[in-house]
Structure formats: C-alpha cells, structure tokens
C-alpha cells in the first residue's frame, strides 16, 4: 500500500508553506530519517524527514510551489515490492487519506518548536475567525486609517511581520544609537523572522545575538539606554520576559522618577505576546494588563500592519521605556499600509475602526479579530457596533472610549487576557466613573477564561474568547434575545 | 606596578560590541585557570604626598558624612533604609583615583560613599537622605536611589544584583560608541550569588566589554557570613568559567586598591574585556540602621577598627612619611567636618518637595515627532 507524504505543519501557527526544494527524486530510495524536502514558512526554512522507508514513487507538488496547505499530499512513497501501478489507487484515495491517522508520515526537523501534523486540526480550530488573510479596510472614511492618512495616499499590502521589520530598519537608518538585541535576532534572522535582513544591512555591531539570558540582557539593555543608546530588546516571546520583569519594572520604568527627572530609560521591549496555537500554559499569556499596571511604562499592542509600523517607530523614538506587544498569529496577516515616508502613529491614541450607534466594542491587538467579525455579523442582524482599537494600553485613550459610550450607551470589551484586573475591568471602572448616567446596561467583558491555557485543541478554543461570546455580550447589553 | 602575563589565546582581537564573538582558539579549562592565576594583586601604588592627602580627605569625608547620616537617622530626619559605608572607604576612594574622565560608576544600595567619591555634593546627597527638594532626586529617590548624569554616577539600585547587568550595559554603550570609557560596576558578596551576575559575566566576556566588576566583600550579606552563603568563598575566581580574570585586593589599603584599579582599567581600555576585583573589606556598622548585630562579635569589629582602619593607615603615613604635623592633619579634619555640618544643616532646613512633584518625572515628555 503506497504511503502518502503530507505537507507537514512545522510550527504551531503554520497554515501553509512553500515547497522550496525536493532533495529526493522519483525512484530514489528513502530511509527513515532521510531529509526529503525543504519547506519554507513565513518564519523559517526547514527540512522534512521521512518517517517510513520505501521508494519515492511520485511527486505530487513540484518544488517552488507556494501556498501549499498543511496536510496536502505532496508525494507518494512506495513500499518494498510495490511498483508504479500501486500509485493509481493512491492518487484517487488521496483526499480521504489526508487525515490525521496518516499525517504523521512526515516528521519535521527544526530548531523551532515543532508540532505533529495532527495539530493542523488544532490550527484550523484556532485560526483567527475574523477574516481571511487579507484584512479589509474599514468602510467608514472617518474611521481607522483615514484619521491619519491624507486623502489620495497610495496604499501597499504589507504583513505585520514586514511592517515591524521595516519600522526597525528605518529607525536604525535614521539614528545610529538605535540597535536591536535578543535571542536569534541576527544570524538566524529572528525566531519569527521579524529581524530578517537587519544583520546584512546593519552588521553585528547593531544587530546583536544574545545568549539565552533574558534577565541579563534586559538589564544590559537598560544600562545601554542609560549610556545613551536606544536599544530595541526582542524577547523571543513575552513569556520569557517574566525572567526579566524586575529589570523592566524596577530599573527601566522607575528610574526617571527615582532620579528626579535627571535620567530615564529610552528602550523598547518587544516580541510576540499572548496565545499562539497549541503551545499551552507557559507559552500562552497576554501581558497587556500586567504591564499596564506600571507607571513609567508605555504599553502598546497593535492590531494592523500600519499601526504596527507606525507605533513601533514612535516607540523607538520615545524617551520612555515602551512595552511593545506583538502577536504571532497576526505576524503573517496582510494589511493595507500607507506609502508615506516616515509613517508614524502616535502612542496613546485609539482608532475608531468602525462607526456605529448601538454599542461600543473596545478591543486591541488580536482581540480586534473577534470584535470586527462580531461587528460584521451583528450588522447583518441590525445592530451597528462602534469598534474601537485602543492600540495603546498605557497611556490609555479613554476619552475616545467615553465619547463613544456616551453615544451608544453600551460597552463590551474584548481581550485574550485573563478577566481579573484586566484591561476590560479598568475600562469598565472608568466608564462607571465618567459615563455612569449614560449607561443603559452594565459594561460586559469578554476575556480569556480564568484558567491556565490548556494544550488540547478543543479546550484551548474554549479558553480563548470567541466571536459568539462577543455577539452574545452585545446582545445582552442591547437587550436583544 | 604589577606584572601580568596575558593569554594570547583568550585575547583575540575584540570584535564589535555585539558581534558574535568566536573564540579563535579553544583553551582547555586548565590552561585558562593557569593563565588567569597570573592576574595577581599588584603591589600597592606608591603615593606621593598629594595622593595621600587626597585619599585621606576623601575617605574622611565619607566617614564623617556617614556618621552624621547615622545621627540624623536616629533623630528621625532620615527614614526608611539607610546603609552606611563606614569601614569600606578605601575601596571606592582608591578606585576613583584610578578612574579617568568619562568612566562610569554604578552600585547597589550602600551608595553614599560612591556618590561622594564621584564628586557629588554632600548637600545634595544629604538632602536626598532627608527627603528634601534639593536632594539629587528631588527627594523622590532616597538613600538607595540617587543618580548624577553629570558625575557619571548611574545609581543607587535597591534590588540586590540588578546593577550588574546595567553596569555591563553601560560598558556595552562605551564599546558601541568607542569612547574609551570604562564602567566600574560595584556589588557585594551577597549580590555575587545572584544569577543575573553570571548572565552579565558571560555577555561581558563574550563581547569583551570594558567593565571592571568590583566585588566589595565585607564578609556579611546582611547578617549571613560569606561562608554560610557561598560554596566558593573566593569571589575573585567567580569569573573563571567565563574566562574573566580576577584577584583579591586588600580593600582596607587605599594604595592597593588604586594599583588594582589602574591595572583593571588598563585591562579594559586595551580591549581585553572585563576583569574582577574582589575587595577584601569590612563594614563596621550594621547592614542597615535596624541591624541587631547578633551575627558577629563586638571584638571582631573592634579588632578590625584598631588594626586595619583604612583612614588611620593613611593618617599614620601622612605624619610618619610625609612630614605632616598633627595640626596639619587636624586642619583637614576640620574642613571635612565643616562640609558635613553644612550638609546636615542644609538637609534639615531644606523644604520638602512641593506636592506637585508627586506627579512629575513619571514620563519624559520630549518626544521627537515625525519630523526628521
């Protein structure tokens, strides 16, 4: 019985990839462990190893093919004694065999965390529900980017990943004092490829690979900032910044105050934050609320590529320590971004993504994907939601939120972080103080569940907010059934 | 001056500040240790009369200042934590004598001596201790959190060991900017067991950063004797795994400290990377003002005071070797007392910060906008 080799998922968030190169050709014998192909994802190039032995009978996906979905059959392996005639059967049954029982025909070899092919199902479950890969512009001319972009500006399609990279590159060109340091930022080109190409352009002096010592290099970055430089410290994920949180809070955030204004700490701590997919409790946490607690820090969590770029540029120029929370799932998403030299977005200003009169939905970062999708579905049911993207968590643009709530009289907050002492809890409290008489319903929070993130795909899905929860919350505050 | 042999293997030319440094040769651990052992404490520096006078005056200023701070604490003018440097004066004064313009200093919370040694004003330091508006941090930092950008003093850090990566970062900036400056990063025998110290050692050596790690071994981390907290009590060897040389220094002899500081600064400035100086010193007073002093005997303290006092050592030489009379020395004493009395008077009468200061200095405001 011929064995199908399926396109493997080589990282927790991989949905598709490019089949860059076949290292075996039809007729070659293959032993378990042989590298048979190279696959490129948006993050890295990785090798695919054969699990079973046999002869490569047929290649189903030619090298150079882009956008090959995870679990697509890419080749057929003949067992000993089989010949090409066995292939005809295999081809016809291909689709039905693309299930998880056969998916582990291929194991991935990678420096990164790898997941077994069955997790593709989990990825499907986890896939951001709001949009496809391309995020539409908000339809309201006054909303969103239109607030900041001159009419007639040319727009280009850019991923969040490219936007972040461009922001750093532009600021490094502009200011010699800016440098980036972190684990795998240089020769590896970034664990998530955010620093891709920077080493080539700026050299090892300014693109610095560090040992795996978050506490140490975060503190070193603080010292470099005291010494007149403008460090960008990349954490491979913000989960690892827990090791460094003393330096971030006690050293970076408090020095300006403790020094009576004499000297502060111009530094950016950035990296992916929040849940990725199927990486479980220690790697899935949203730190927005944690850092937003601290006077002296600025906390930014962009959703779109334009905001990612504009806000990161502003963060690098800011004389204060800025926590810049990215999201692994958003990295590969494409948005329209204005083709403007020196595009910046001010820290501390929310963006009205969508106008509406019936309810205000406030979110930020990946939470926006739920909010936007919910707003679209609600519109079909006759409920017009105003969706506000906070963009900056601290200092928080509460004026924009309050103004909207005074119009809609209702508010739902959406975030992936935990519910207690959450960003939403703070917003609810502020609304109660500043717009109590305008409220027609209690403010409701949609947040991550109050549990450590589980691994199992179904449980993970339950632990995260959903579009349905947002819709239900909106219906509750608008007293619809 | 001391001699030292250099390990040509480990001294491969320095790469850029952050360059991935690939060691040219692999030295065996044995060879490294052998090489590093050649870093012995140099003979004490030869001091001319003016060196001795400076050392005496600077150390005495710290001693008298700290005594006064202790008094003001007892009177309730100083609150919170207050860690006195009495007994350790030779360390910071000797190191300061070895430093050049542009070199930086950073330390932990026992920091009053370091500030005075860098030339920060006694008035400003004392007024900060009393929490007044003319203090170096406008009264908002206190004993453990003071800074002077002008004097290159970068704190004043209240978290044990946190200054070590920061001091290493100052050295990173020096190398990045190629300004020839050296970061003098002080920490104690207690901090020497913190993990972030070793993360810093690794990066400093890997990138050949110009940082002198000065471990002030005053024998007690709060109330815990070194031998009760440290598996390896020779802190000068704590860098061996990172190819960082180090040696012990008589931290009660300002001349020995000066000579060690010269060697260490030269080591850094010539691109050799970090070096560790373990200063064998002693703190006469408690860890902080609220120390019960149950962990050591009065005799131990008394013996150190009477036999090894850093200030008395210099005073004897001033009279015996440099022809100064008791009256000459007393004139210096009086000058110092006047400075301290003036600082104390100032710090008690300076107003508290304006209430509006509660809300200032949380964020730096001068955000450069889009314009180039």
Tab-separated table of C-alpha atoms in Angstrom, chain B residues 43-47 51-59 88-98 249-262 279 308-311 313-315 317:
chain	number	residue	atom	x	y	z
B	43	UNK	CA	51.868	45.810	44.845
B	44	UNK	CA	50.261	48.834	46.477
B	45	UNK	CA	50.617	52.015	44.474
B	46	UNK	CA	53.295	54.438	45.505
B	47	UNK	CA	51.549	57.535	46.748
B	51	UNK	CA	47.825	61.399	46.704
B	52	UNK	CA	47.849	60.570	50.385
B	53	UNK	CA	46.209	63.870	51.237
B	54	UNK	CA	43.503	63.341	48.657
B	55	UNK	CA	42.860	59.777	49.815
B	56	UNK	CA	42.735	60.841	53.430
B	57	UNK	CA	40.419	63.720	52.784
B	58	UNK	CA	38.048	61.798	50.518
B	59	UNK	CA	37.828	58.820	52.852
B	88	UNK	CA	34.840	50.363	53.345
B	89	UNK	CA	36.010	53.850	52.347
B	90	UNK	CA	39.323	52.771	50.815
B	91	UNK	CA	37.558	50.745	48.145
B	92	UNK	CA	35.640	53.482	46.461
B	93	UNK	CA	38.258	56.195	47.008
B	94	UNK	CA	41.076	54.029	45.653
B	95	UNK	CA	39.031	53.054	42.622
B	96	UNK	CA	38.069	56.650	41.960
B	97	UNK	CA	41.741	57.589	41.965
B	98	UNK	CA	42.285	55.034	39.205
B	249	UNK	CA	42.779	43.046	46.824
B	250	UNK	CA	43.409	44.398	50.300
B	251	UNK	CA	40.391	46.637	50.358
B	252	UNK	CA	41.493	48.315	53.562
B	253	UNK	CA	44.597	49.762	51.887
B	254	UNK	CA	43.722	52.560	49.514
B	255	UNK	CA	47.066	52.207	47.733
B	256	UNK	CA	46.415	48.545	46.994
B	257	UNK	CA	43.003	49.447	45.637
B	258	UNK	CA	44.450	52.193	43.465
B	259	UNK	CA	47.044	49.854	41.960
B	260	UNK	CA	44.425	47.176	41.298
B	261	UNK	CA	42.125	49.786	39.779
B	262	UNK	CA	44.871	51.011	37.470
B	279	UNK	CA	37.957	43.888	47.576
B	308	UNK	CA	43.146	47.777	59.760
B	309	UNK	CA	41.273	51.021	59.586
B	310	UNK	CA	41.785	52.450	56.100
B	311	UNK	CA	41.797	56.051	57.255
B	313	UNK	CA	46.610	53.820	57.824
B	314	UNK	CA	46.847	56.910	55.678
B	315	UNK	CA	46.929	59.245	58.639
B	317	UNK	CA	51.790	57.743	56.743
